Amino acid sequence: MKKHWMAALAGPFLPDAGLLFARVAGVLLVLHVHGLPKLLHFSEELAHIDDPLHLGRAVTLYCALFAEILCPLLVAAGLLTRLACLPLLFLLGVSMLLVHPDWSIADGQFGWLLIIVFGTIAISGAGRYSLDARLRA
């Protein structure tokens, strides 16, 4: 019996490759759009960052940098992946629900999609191609 071509392409590595792709793509987006601009333009960001939790602008910016630079690097490497997703998800949730509650789904689609990506990674874990998997082995 002839195998279907899609079945021939599918293999046991594909789910883990998909998780690797989601981790790296999501991290690159967060770093490029949010993390690195905040780091490179720290003074300007400090002057106009919203402070929805009333922690102070400096603390809020440092927390944002932690969630948008250090945590994404951990996610990309697959190290403490589920734990590293939590600050990202918290920051995205605060941003979407407290800072920009007036945004429509269309206006906030980038943030909601990042919540979906990092939520999926937090639920499923990093997969086989990660430092977490290497350390478990």
mmCIF file with all atom_site columns, C-alpha atoms in Angstrom, residues 6-92:
data_model
loop_
_atom_site.group_PDB
_atom_site.id
_atom_site.type_symbol
_atom_site.label_atom_id
_atom_site.label_alt_id
_atom_site.label_comp_id
_atom_site.label_asym_id
_atom_site.label_entity_id
_atom_site.label_seq_id
_atom_site.pdbx_PDB_ins_code
_atom_site.Cartn_x
_atom_site.Cartn_y
_atom_site.Cartn_z
_atom_site.occupancy
_atom_site.B_iso_or_equiv
_atom_site.pdbx_formal_charge
_atom_site.auth_seq_id
_atom_site.auth_comp_id
_atom_site.auth_asym_id
_atom_site.auth_atom_id
_atom_site.pdbx_PDB_model_num
ATOM 1  C CA . MET A 1 6  ? 2.059  13.865 4.202  1.00 0.00 ? 6  MET A CA 1
ATOM 2  C CA . ALA A 1 7  ? 2.482  10.772 6.347  1.00 0.00 ? 7  ALA A CA 1
ATOM 3  C CA . ALA A 1 8  ? 5.951  10.312 4.861  1.00 0.00 ? 8  ALA A CA 1
ATOM 4  C CA . LEU A 1 9  ? 6.895  13.876 5.820  1.00 0.00 ? 9  LEU A CA 1
ATOM 5  C CA . ALA A 1 10 ? 5.544  13.576 9.338  1.00 0.00 ? 10 ALA A CA 1
ATOM 6  C CA . GLY A 1 11 ? 7.885  12.180 11.884 1.00 0.00 ? 11 GLY A CA 1
ATOM 7  C CA . PRO A 1 12 ? 8.310  12.015 15.616 1.00 0.00 ? 12 PRO A CA 1
ATOM 8  C CA . PHE A 1 13 ? 10.568 15.090 15.494 1.00 0.00 ? 13 PHE A CA 1
ATOM 9  C CA . LEU A 1 14 ? 7.943  17.474 14.087 1.00 0.00 ? 14 LEU A CA 1
ATOM 10 C CA . PRO A 1 15 ? 6.126  18.402 17.337 1.00 0.00 ? 15 PRO A CA 1
ATOM 11 C CA . ASP A 1 16 ? 9.437  19.225 18.989 1.00 0.00 ? 16 ASP A CA 1
ATOM 12 C CA . ALA A 1 17 ? 10.618 21.130 15.919 1.00 0.00 ? 17 ALA A CA 1
ATOM 13 C CA . GLY A 1 18 ? 7.361  23.083 16.038 1.00 0.00 ? 18 GLY A CA 1
ATOM 14 C CA . LEU A 1 19 ? 7.967  23.998 19.677 1.00 0.00 ? 19 LEU A CA 1
ATOM 15 C CA . LEU A 1 20 ? 11.512 25.095 18.834 1.00 0.00 ? 20 LEU A CA 1
ATOM 16 C CA . PHE A 1 21 ? 10.168 27.251 16.002 1.00 0.00 ? 21 PHE A CA 1
ATOM 17 C CA . ALA A 1 22 ? 7.503  28.797 18.260 1.00 0.00 ? 22 ALA A CA 1
ATOM 18 C CA . ARG A 1 23 ? 10.053 29.501 20.998 1.00 0.00 ? 23 ARG A CA 1
ATOM 19 C CA . VAL A 1 24 ? 12.607 31.137 18.717 1.00 0.00 ? 24 VAL A CA 1
ATOM 20 C CA . ALA A 1 25 ? 10.101 33.069 16.581 1.00 0.00 ? 25 ALA A CA 1
ATOM 21 C CA . GLY A 1 26 ? 8.203  34.389 19.606 1.00 0.00 ? 26 GLY A CA 1
ATOM 22 C CA . VAL A 1 27 ? 11.427 35.396 21.332 1.00 0.00 ? 27 VAL A CA 1
ATOM 23 C CA . LEU A 1 28 ? 12.773 37.199 18.268 1.00 0.00 ? 28 LEU A CA 1
ATOM 24 C CA . LEU A 1 29 ? 9.551  39.194 17.999 1.00 0.00 ? 29 LEU A CA 1
ATOM 25 C CA . VAL A 1 30 ? 9.565  40.166 21.679 1.00 0.00 ? 30 VAL A CA 1
ATOM 26 C CA . LEU A 1 31 ? 13.238 41.117 21.639 1.00 0.00 ? 31 LEU A CA 1
ATOM 27 C CA . HIS A 1 32 ? 13.007 43.103 18.401 1.00 0.00 ? 32 HIS A CA 1
ATOM 28 C CA . VAL A 1 33 ? 9.754  44.938 19.075 1.00 0.00 ? 33 VAL A CA 1
ATOM 29 C CA . HIS A 1 34 ? 9.878  45.409 22.855 1.00 0.00 ? 34 HIS A CA 1
ATOM 30 C CA . GLY A 1 35 ? 12.992 44.331 24.748 1.00 0.00 ? 35 GLY A CA 1
ATOM 31 C CA . LEU A 1 36 ? 15.891 45.765 22.780 1.00 0.00 ? 36 LEU A CA 1
ATOM 32 C CA . PRO A 1 37 ? 14.266 49.158 22.079 1.00 0.00 ? 37 PRO A CA 1
ATOM 33 C CA . LYS A 1 38 ? 13.598 49.546 25.818 1.00 0.00 ? 38 LYS A CA 1
ATOM 34 C CA . LEU A 1 39 ? 17.186 48.650 26.635 1.00 0.00 ? 39 LEU A CA 1
ATOM 35 C CA . LEU A 1 40 ? 18.745 50.837 23.934 1.00 0.00 ? 40 LEU A CA 1
ATOM 36 C CA . HIS A 1 41 ? 16.542 53.849 24.707 1.00 0.00 ? 41 HIS A CA 1
ATOM 37 C CA . PHE A 1 42 ? 16.334 53.394 28.470 1.00 0.00 ? 42 PHE A CA 1
ATOM 38 C CA . SER A 1 43 ? 16.136 57.111 29.376 1.00 0.00 ? 43 SER A CA 1
ATOM 39 C CA . GLU A 1 44 ? 13.375 57.857 26.884 1.00 0.00 ? 44 GLU A CA 1
ATOM 40 C CA . GLU A 1 45 ? 11.435 54.770 27.949 1.00 0.00 ? 45 GLU A CA 1
ATOM 41 C CA . LEU A 1 46 ? 11.786 55.729 31.611 1.00 0.00 ? 46 LEU A CA 1
ATOM 42 C CA . ALA A 1 47 ? 10.249 59.124 30.885 1.00 0.00 ? 47 ALA A CA 1
ATOM 43 C CA . HIS A 1 48 ? 7.074  57.770 29.290 1.00 0.00 ? 48 HIS A CA 1
ATOM 44 C CA . ILE A 1 49 ? 6.514  54.182 30.470 1.00 0.00 ? 49 ILE A CA 1
ATOM 45 C CA . ASP A 1 50 ? 3.080  53.503 31.934 1.00 0.00 ? 50 ASP A CA 1
ATOM 46 C CA . ASP A 1 51 ? 3.028  52.379 35.575 1.00 0.00 ? 51 ASP A CA 1
ATOM 47 C CA . PRO A 1 52 ? -0.290 50.510 35.938 1.00 0.00 ? 52 PRO A CA 1
ATOM 48 C CA . LEU A 1 53 ? 0.707  48.654 39.119 1.00 0.00 ? 53 LEU A CA 1
ATOM 49 C CA . HIS A 1 54 ? 2.054  51.825 40.800 1.00 0.00 ? 54 HIS A CA 1
ATOM 50 C CA . LEU A 1 55 ? 5.506  50.376 41.457 1.00 0.00 ? 55 LEU A CA 1
ATOM 51 C CA . GLY A 1 56 ? 7.314  53.448 40.194 1.00 0.00 ? 56 GLY A CA 1
ATOM 52 C CA . ARG A 1 57 ? 8.510  54.017 36.651 1.00 0.00 ? 57 ARG A CA 1
ATOM 53 C CA . ALA A 1 58 ? 12.039 52.714 37.256 1.00 0.00 ? 58 ALA A CA 1
ATOM 54 C CA . VAL A 1 59 ? 10.864 49.473 38.900 1.00 0.00 ? 59 VAL A CA 1
ATOM 55 C CA . THR A 1 60 ? 8.270  48.994 36.168 1.00 0.00 ? 60 THR A CA 1
ATOM 56 C CA . LEU A 1 61 ? 10.889 49.467 33.450 1.00 0.00 ? 61 LEU A CA 1
ATOM 57 C CA . TYR A 1 62 ? 13.348 47.084 35.131 1.00 0.00 ? 62 TYR A CA 1
ATOM 58 C CA . CYS A 1 63 ? 10.579 44.485 35.460 1.00 0.00 ? 63 CYS A CA 1
ATOM 59 C CA . ALA A 1 64 ? 9.698  44.967 31.796 1.00 0.00 ? 64 ALA A CA 1
ATOM 60 C CA . LEU A 1 65 ? 13.351 44.529 30.809 1.00 0.00 ? 65 LEU A CA 1
ATOM 61 C CA . PHE A 1 66 ? 13.553 41.336 32.873 1.00 0.00 ? 66 PHE A CA 1
ATOM 62 C CA . ALA A 1 67 ? 10.402 39.987 31.218 1.00 0.00 ? 67 ALA A CA 1
ATOM 63 C CA . GLU A 1 68 ? 11.317 41.146 27.699 1.00 0.00 ? 68 GLU A CA 1
ATOM 64 C CA . ILE A 1 69 ? 15.056 40.344 27.593 1.00 0.00 ? 69 ILE A CA 1
ATOM 65 C CA . LEU A 1 70 ? 16.201 37.794 30.180 1.00 0.00 ? 70 LEU A CA 1
ATOM 66 C CA . CYS A 1 71 ? 13.080 35.617 30.147 1.00 0.00 ? 71 CYS A CA 1
ATOM 67 C CA . PRO A 1 72 ? 12.912 35.426 26.328 1.00 0.00 ? 72 PRO A CA 1
ATOM 68 C CA . LEU A 1 73 ? 16.570 34.372 26.192 1.00 0.00 ? 73 LEU A CA 1
ATOM 69 C CA . LEU A 1 74 ? 15.782 31.564 28.645 1.00 0.00 ? 74 LEU A CA 1
ATOM 70 C CA . VAL A 1 75 ? 12.760 30.553 26.543 1.00 0.00 ? 75 VAL A CA 1
ATOM 71 C CA . ALA A 1 76 ? 14.822 30.499 23.334 1.00 0.00 ? 76 ALA A CA 1
ATOM 72 C CA . ALA A 1 77 ? 17.464 28.322 24.981 1.00 0.00 ? 77 ALA A CA 1
ATOM 73 C CA . GLY A 1 78 ? 14.789 26.110 26.470 1.00 0.00 ? 78 GLY A CA 1
ATOM 74 C CA . LEU A 1 79 ? 16.110 26.628 29.991 1.00 0.00 ? 79 LEU A CA 1
ATOM 75 C CA . LEU A 1 80 ? 13.526 26.879 32.792 1.00 0.00 ? 80 LEU A CA 1
ATOM 76 C CA . THR A 1 81 ? 11.112 27.410 29.932 1.00 0.00 ? 81 THR A CA 1
ATOM 77 C CA . ARG A 1 82 ? 7.772  27.144 31.699 1.00 0.00 ? 82 ARG A CA 1
ATOM 78 C CA . LEU A 1 83 ? 8.953  29.362 34.538 1.00 0.00 ? 83 LEU A CA 1
ATOM 79 C CA . ALA A 1 84 ? 10.456 31.902 32.109 1.00 0.00 ? 84 ALA A CA 1
ATOM 80 C CA . CYS A 1 85 ? 7.133  32.171 30.256 1.00 0.00 ? 85 CYS A CA 1
ATOM 81 C CA . LEU A 1 86 ? 5.294  33.351 33.384 1.00 0.00 ? 86 LEU A CA 1
ATOM 82 C CA . PRO A 1 87 ? 6.777  36.890 33.604 1.00 0.00 ? 87 PRO A CA 1
ATOM 83 C CA . LEU A 1 88 ? 6.211  37.301 29.870 1.00 0.00 ? 88 LEU A CA 1
ATOM 84 C CA . LEU A 1 89 ? 2.592  36.230 30.183 1.00 0.00 ? 89 LEU A CA 1
ATOM 85 C CA . PHE A 1 90 ? 2.084  38.481 33.212 1.00 0.00 ? 90 PHE A CA 1
ATOM 86 C CA . LEU A 1 91 ? 3.602  41.474 31.410 1.00 0.00 ? 91 LEU A CA 1
ATOM 87 C CA . LEU A 1 92 ? 1.530  40.838 28.286 1.00 0.00 ? 92 LEU A CA 1
#
